[in-house]
Short mmCIF file of C-alpha atoms in Angstrom, two decimals:
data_model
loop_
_atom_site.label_atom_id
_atom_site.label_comp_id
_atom_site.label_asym_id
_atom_site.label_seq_id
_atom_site.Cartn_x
_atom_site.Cartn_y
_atom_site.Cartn_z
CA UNK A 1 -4.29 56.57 57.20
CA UNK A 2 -1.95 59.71 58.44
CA UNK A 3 -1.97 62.62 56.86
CA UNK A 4 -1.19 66.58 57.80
CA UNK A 5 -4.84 68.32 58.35
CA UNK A 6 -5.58 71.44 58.96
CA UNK A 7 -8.78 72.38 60.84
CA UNK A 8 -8.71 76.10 60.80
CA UNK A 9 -6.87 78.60 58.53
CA UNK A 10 -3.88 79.54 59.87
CA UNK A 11 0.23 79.39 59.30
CA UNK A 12 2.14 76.04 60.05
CA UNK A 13 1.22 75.85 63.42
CA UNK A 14 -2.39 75.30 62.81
CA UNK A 15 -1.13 71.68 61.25
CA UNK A 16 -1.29 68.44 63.22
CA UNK A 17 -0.90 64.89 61.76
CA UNK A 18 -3.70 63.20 62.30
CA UNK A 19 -5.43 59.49 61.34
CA UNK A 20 -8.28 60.39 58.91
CA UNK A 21 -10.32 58.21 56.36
CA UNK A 22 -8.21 56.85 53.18
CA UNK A 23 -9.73 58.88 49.77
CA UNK A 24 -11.51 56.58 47.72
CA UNK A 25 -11.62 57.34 43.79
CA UNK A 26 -14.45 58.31 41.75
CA UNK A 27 -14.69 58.17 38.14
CA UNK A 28 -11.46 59.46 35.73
CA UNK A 29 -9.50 59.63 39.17
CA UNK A 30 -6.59 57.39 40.71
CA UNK A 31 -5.91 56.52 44.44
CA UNK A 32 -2.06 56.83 44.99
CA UNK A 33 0.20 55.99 47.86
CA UNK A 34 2.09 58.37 48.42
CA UNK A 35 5.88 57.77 48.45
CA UNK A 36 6.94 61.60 48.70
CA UNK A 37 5.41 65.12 48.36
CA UNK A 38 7.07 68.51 48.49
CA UNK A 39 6.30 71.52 50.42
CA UNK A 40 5.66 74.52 48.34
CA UNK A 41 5.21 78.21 49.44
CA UNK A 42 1.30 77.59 47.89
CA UNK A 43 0.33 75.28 50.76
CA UNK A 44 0.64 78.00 52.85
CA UNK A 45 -0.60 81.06 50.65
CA UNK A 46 -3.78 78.65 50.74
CA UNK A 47 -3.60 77.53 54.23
CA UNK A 48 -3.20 81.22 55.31
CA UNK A 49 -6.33 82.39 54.65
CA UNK A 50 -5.60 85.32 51.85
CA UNK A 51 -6.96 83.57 48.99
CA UNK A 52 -10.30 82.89 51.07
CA UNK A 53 -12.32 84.26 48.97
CA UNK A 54 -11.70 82.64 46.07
CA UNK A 55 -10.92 79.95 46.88
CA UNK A 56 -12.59 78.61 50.18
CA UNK A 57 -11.06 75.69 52.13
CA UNK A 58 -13.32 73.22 53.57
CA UNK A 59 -12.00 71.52 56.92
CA UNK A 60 -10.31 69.55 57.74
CA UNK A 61 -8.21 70.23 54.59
CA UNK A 62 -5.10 68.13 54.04
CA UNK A 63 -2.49 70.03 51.74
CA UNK A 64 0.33 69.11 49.48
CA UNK A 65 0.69 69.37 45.62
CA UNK A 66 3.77 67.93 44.61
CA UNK A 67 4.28 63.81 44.45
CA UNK A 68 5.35 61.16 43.60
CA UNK A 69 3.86 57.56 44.53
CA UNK A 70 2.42 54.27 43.28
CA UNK A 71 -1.09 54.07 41.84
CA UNK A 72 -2.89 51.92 44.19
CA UNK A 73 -6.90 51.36 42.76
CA UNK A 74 -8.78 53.44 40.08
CA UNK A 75 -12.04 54.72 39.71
CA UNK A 76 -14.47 54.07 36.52
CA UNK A 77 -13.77 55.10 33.10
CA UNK A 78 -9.57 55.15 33.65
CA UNK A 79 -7.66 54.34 30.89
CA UNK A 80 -4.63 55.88 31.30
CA UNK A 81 -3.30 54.49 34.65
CA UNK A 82 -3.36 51.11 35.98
CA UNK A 83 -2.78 49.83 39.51
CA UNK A 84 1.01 49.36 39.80
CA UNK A 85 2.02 52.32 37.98
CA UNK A 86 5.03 55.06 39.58
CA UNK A 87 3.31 58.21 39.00
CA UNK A 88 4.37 61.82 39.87
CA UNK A 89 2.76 64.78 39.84
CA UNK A 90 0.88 68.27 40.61
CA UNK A 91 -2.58 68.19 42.30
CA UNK A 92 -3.92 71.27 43.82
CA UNK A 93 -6.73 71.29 46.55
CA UNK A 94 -10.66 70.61 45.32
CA UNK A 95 -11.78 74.15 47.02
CA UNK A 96 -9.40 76.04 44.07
CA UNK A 97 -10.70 74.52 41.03
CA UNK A 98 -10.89 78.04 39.49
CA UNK A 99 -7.47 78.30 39.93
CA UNK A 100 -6.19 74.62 39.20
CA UNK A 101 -7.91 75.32 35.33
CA UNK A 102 -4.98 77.82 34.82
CA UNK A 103 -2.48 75.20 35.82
CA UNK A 104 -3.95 72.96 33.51
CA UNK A 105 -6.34 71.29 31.15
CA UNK A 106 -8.59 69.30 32.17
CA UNK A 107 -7.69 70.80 35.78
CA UNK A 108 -5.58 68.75 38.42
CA UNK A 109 -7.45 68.40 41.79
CA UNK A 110 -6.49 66.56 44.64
CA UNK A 111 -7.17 65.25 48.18
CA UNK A 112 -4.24 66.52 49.42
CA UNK A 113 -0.80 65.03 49.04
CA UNK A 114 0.41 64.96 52.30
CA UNK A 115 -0.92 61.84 53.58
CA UNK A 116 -0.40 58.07 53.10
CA UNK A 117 -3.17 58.34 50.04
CA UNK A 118 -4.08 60.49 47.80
CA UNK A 119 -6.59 60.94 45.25
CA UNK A 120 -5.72 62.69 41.51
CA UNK A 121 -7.41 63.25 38.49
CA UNK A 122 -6.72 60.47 35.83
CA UNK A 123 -6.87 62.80 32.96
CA UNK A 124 -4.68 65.62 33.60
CA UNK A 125 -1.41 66.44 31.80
CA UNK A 126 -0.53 67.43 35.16
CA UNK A 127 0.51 63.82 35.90
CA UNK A 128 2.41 61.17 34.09
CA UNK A 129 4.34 58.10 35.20
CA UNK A 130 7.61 58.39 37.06
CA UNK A 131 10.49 56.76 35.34
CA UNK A 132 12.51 53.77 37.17
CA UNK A 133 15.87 55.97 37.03
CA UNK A 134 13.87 59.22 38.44
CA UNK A 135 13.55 58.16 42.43
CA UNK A 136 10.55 59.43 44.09
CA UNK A 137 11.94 62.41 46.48
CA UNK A 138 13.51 63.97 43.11
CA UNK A 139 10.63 63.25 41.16
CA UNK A 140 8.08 64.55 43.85
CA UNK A 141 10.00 68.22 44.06
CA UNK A 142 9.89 68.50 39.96
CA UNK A 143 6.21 69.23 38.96
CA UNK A 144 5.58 72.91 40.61
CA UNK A 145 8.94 74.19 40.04
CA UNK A 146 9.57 72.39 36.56
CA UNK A 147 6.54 73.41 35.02
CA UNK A 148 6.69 77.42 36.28
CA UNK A 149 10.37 76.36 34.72
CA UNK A 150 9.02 76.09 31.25
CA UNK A 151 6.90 78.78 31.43
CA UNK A 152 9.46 81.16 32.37
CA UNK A 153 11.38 79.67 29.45
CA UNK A 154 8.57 80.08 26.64
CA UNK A 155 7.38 83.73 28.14
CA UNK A 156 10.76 85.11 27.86
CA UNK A 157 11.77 83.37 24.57
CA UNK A 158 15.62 83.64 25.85
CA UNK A 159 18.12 83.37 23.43
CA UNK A 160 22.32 81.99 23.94
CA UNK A 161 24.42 84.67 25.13
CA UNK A 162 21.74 86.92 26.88
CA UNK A 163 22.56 87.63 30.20
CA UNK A 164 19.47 87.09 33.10
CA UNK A 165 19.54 88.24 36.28
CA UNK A 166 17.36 85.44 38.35
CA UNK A 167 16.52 87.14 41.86
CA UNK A 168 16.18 83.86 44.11
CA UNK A 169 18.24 81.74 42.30
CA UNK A 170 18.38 79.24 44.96
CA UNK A 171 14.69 78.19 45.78
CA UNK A 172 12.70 75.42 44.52
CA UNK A 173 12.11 76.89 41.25
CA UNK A 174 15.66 78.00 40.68
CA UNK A 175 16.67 74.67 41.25
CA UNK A 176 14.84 73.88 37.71
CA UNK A 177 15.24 77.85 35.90
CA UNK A 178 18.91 78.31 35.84
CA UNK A 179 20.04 74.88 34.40
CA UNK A 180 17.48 75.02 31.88
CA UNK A 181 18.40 78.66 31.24
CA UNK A 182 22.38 77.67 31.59
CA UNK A 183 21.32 74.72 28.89
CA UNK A 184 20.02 77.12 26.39
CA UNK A 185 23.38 79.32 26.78
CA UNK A 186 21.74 81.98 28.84
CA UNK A 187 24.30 83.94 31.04
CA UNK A 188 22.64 83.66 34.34
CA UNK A 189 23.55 86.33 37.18
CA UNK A 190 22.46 84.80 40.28
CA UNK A 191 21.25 86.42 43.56
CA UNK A 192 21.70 84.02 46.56
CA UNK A 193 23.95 84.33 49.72
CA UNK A 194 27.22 83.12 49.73
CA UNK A 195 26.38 79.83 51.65
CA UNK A 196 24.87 79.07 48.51
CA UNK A 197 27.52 79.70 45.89
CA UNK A 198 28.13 76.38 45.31
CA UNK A 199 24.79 75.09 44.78
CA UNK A 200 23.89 78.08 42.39
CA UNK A 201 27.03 77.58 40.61
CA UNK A 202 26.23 73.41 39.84
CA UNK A 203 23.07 74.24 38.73
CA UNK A 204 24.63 76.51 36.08
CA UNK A 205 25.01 80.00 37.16
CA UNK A 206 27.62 82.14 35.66
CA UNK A 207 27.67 84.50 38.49
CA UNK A 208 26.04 85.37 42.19
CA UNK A 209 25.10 88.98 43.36
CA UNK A 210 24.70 88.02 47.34
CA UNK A 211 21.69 90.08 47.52
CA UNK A 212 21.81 90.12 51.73
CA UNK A 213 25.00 92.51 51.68
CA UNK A 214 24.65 94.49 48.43
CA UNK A 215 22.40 96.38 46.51
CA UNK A 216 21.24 93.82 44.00
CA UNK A 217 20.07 96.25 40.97
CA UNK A 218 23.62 98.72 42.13
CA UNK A 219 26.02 95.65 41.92
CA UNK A 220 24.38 94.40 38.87
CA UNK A 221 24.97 97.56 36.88
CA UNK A 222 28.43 98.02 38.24
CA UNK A 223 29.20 94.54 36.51
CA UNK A 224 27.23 95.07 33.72
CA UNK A 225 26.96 99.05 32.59
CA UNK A 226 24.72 98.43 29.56
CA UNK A 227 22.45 96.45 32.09
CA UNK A 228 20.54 92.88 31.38
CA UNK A 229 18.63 91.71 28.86
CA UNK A 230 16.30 89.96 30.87
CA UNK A 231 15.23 89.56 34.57
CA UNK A 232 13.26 86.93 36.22
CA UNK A 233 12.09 87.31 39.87
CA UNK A 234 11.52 84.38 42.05
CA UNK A 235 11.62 85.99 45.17
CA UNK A 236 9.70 89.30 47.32
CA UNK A 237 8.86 91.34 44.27
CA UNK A 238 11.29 94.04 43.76
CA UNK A 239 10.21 97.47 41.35
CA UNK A 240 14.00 98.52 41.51
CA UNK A 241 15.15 95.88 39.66
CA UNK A 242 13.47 96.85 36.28
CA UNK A 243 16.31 100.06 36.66
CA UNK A 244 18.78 96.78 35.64
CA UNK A 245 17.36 95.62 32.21
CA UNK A 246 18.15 97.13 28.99
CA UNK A 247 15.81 99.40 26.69
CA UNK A 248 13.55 97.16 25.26
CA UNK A 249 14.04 94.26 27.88
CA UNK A 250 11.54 92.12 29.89
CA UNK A 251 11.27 91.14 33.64
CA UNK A 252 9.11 88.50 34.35
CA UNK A 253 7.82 88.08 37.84
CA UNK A 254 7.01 84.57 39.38
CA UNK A 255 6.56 85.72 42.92
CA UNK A 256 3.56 86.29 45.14
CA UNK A 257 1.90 89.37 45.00
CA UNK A 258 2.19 90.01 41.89
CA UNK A 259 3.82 93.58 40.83
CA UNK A 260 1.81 96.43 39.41
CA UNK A 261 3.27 97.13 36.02
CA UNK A 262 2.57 101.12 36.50
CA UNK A 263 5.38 100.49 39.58
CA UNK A 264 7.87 100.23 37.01
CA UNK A 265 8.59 104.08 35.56
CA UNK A 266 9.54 102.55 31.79
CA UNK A 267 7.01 102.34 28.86
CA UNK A 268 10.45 100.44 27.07
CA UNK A 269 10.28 97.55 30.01
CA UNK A 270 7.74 94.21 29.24
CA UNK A 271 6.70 93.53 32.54
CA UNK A 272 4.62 89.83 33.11
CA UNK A 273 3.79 87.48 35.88
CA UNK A 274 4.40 83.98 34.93
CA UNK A 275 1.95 81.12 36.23
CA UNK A 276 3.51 77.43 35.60
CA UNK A 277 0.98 75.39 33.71
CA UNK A 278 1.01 71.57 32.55
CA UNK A 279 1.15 70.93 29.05
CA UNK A 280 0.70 67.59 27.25
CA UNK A 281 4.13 65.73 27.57
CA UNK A 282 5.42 68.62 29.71
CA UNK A 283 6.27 66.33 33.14
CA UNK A 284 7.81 63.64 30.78
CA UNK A 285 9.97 66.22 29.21
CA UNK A 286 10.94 67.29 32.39
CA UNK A 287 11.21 63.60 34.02
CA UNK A 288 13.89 62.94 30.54
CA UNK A 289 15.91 65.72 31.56
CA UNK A 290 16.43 64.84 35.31
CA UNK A 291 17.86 61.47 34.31
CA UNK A 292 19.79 62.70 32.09
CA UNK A 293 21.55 64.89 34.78
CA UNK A 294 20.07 68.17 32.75
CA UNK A 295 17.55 68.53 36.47
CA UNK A 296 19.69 68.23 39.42
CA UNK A 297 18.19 66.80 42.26
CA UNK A 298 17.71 70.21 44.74
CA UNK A 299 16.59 68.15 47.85
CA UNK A 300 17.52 70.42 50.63
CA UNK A 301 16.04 68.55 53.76
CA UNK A 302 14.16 65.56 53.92
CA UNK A 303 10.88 65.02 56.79
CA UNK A 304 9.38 61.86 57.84
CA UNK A 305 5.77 62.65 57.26
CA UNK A 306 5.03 62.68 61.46
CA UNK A 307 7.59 65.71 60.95
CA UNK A 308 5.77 67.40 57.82
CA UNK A 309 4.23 70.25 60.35
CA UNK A 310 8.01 71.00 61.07
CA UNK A 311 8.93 71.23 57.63
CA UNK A 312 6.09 73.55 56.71
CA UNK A 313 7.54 75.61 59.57
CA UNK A 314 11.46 75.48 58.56
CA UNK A 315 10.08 76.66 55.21
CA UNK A 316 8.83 80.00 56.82
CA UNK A 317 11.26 80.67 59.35
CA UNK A 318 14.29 79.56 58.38
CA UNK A 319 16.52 79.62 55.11
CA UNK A 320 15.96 77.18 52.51
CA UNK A 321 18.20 75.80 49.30
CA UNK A 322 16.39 73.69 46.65
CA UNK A 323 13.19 72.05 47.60
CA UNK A 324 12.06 70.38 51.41
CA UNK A 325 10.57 66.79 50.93
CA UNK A 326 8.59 64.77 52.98
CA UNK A 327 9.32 61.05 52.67
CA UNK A 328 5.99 59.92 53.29
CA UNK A 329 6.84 56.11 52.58
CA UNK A 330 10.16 55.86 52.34
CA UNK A 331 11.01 52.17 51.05
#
């Protein structure tokens, strides 16, 4: 089969697509072709290197969490999938097992979903079965984004009529975070650039700081005095914006490294990092809202999979909206 591998750590440019041997399952796991799979800034924090010590890669690695494909054959003792069945999901790679248990329970491993197959874990809530009306490039850039989504959401405990500045409004998880926050009557204050204003706007946001040629935190306060009740950082983290947020307010960080709550000189600010995790009925519940229209689909650019060492690359060095999606079989 073809797949992206990796035979060294590295950034994109260590990534060649490459014929390798087609995963077969073992017991409580499912073999999936794979009709798309999303990049996500992950890949690459894993690829890279930084996380080596906890979580070791073993080469040639093949990367790619996000999916969405058809399960193909399955291995003893699975019940919950049969061959036939549209499945989408979250895998990530065997070497962080560690980390996939905070993701969810049992934990979500795979073989790496960039490639023609796949293997996944039967059991996981981190999978579920792709509805007819969901198509699989919308469906494969839900999980990672969707599920951080709902953590956000039940972290902050938001309430109609707060206002939320959301620093990186339009990125993957964006694309889910401000129509679910715009759903529950949240007043979302956007940053993004003004390419972007439309996008940010469908998906729900009230307003847009363009964070390239102002001072996000000094523009925010000009338009709202009393400051925010909440913020929510998806992008580089940024200590100055917790000068925004009202006494008593929370800013939750979803961006890698993860800030240093002594950075931020208020004992009246919550500060947490949010880690998306898989629930029990959590991909369903998002899968009902995208066909219901409640989940735009945030498909920026789309990558035959011969082209997925490109994409990986366009996500580093050049500016993205919504999610990048390699059509690995696209019929």
């Amino acid at each position: 089969m073809r797949a992206v591998v990796a035979r060294r750590y590295g950034s994109p440019e260590v990534l060649t697509v490459e014929d390798v041997p087609v995963p077969v399952p073992g017991p409580c796991q499912v073999q999936v072709r794979v009709r798309a799979a999303a990049v996500n800034p992950a890949d690459l924090r894993t690829l890279s290197g930084v996380l080596r010590e906890l979580t070791p890669l073993t080469f040639p690695h093949v990367p790619g969490s996000d999916f969405a494909g058809t399960v193909t054959a399955v291995g003893p003792d699975v019940t919950r999938f049969a061959v036939g069945d549209e499945v989408f999901g979250v895998g990530l790679p065997r070497a962080t097992a560690a980390m996939a248990a905070m993701l969810s329970t049992p934990p979500s491993l795979t073989t790496g979903a960039m490639a023609e197959y796949a293997v996944f874990e039967a059991d996981t809530p981190a999978l579920a079965r792709r509805p007819v009306a969901l198509v699989p490039e919308h469906a494969a850039g839900l999980p990672i984004p969707g599920l951080t989504a709902l953590a956000v959401l039940r972290e902050g405990g938001f309430e109609a009529g707060e206002r939320v500045l959301v620093s990186g409004a339009a990125g993957g998880v964006g694309g889910a975070l401000v129509p679910l926050l715009a759903a529950a009557g949240v007043h979302v204050i956007a940053t993004a650039l003004p390419e972007d204003d439309d996008h940010v706007r469908g998906l729900g946001a009230a307003e847009l700081v363009d964070y390239r040629t102002l001072d996000t935190a000094t523009e925010t306060l000009r338009r709202h005095p009393d400051g925010v009740d909440a913020v929510v950082n998806l992008a580089l983290p940024e200590p100055e914006l917790g000068r925004v947020v009202k006494p008593g307010g929370r800013l939750l960080n979803v961006a890698f490294p993860s800030p240093d709550p002594a950075d931020f000189a208020r004992a009246d600010l919550t500060v947490r990092t949010v880690y998306g995790t898989a629930r029990p009925g959590d991909l369903d519940l998002l899968a009902a809202r995208a066909v219901a229209g409640g989940l735009p689909d945030t498909t920026g650019r789309r990558y035959p999979l011969e082209e997925a060492p490109r994409a990986y690359s366009d996500l580093v060095h050049t500016h993205v909206r919504g999610k990048l999606v390699v059509l690995v079989d696209p019929r």
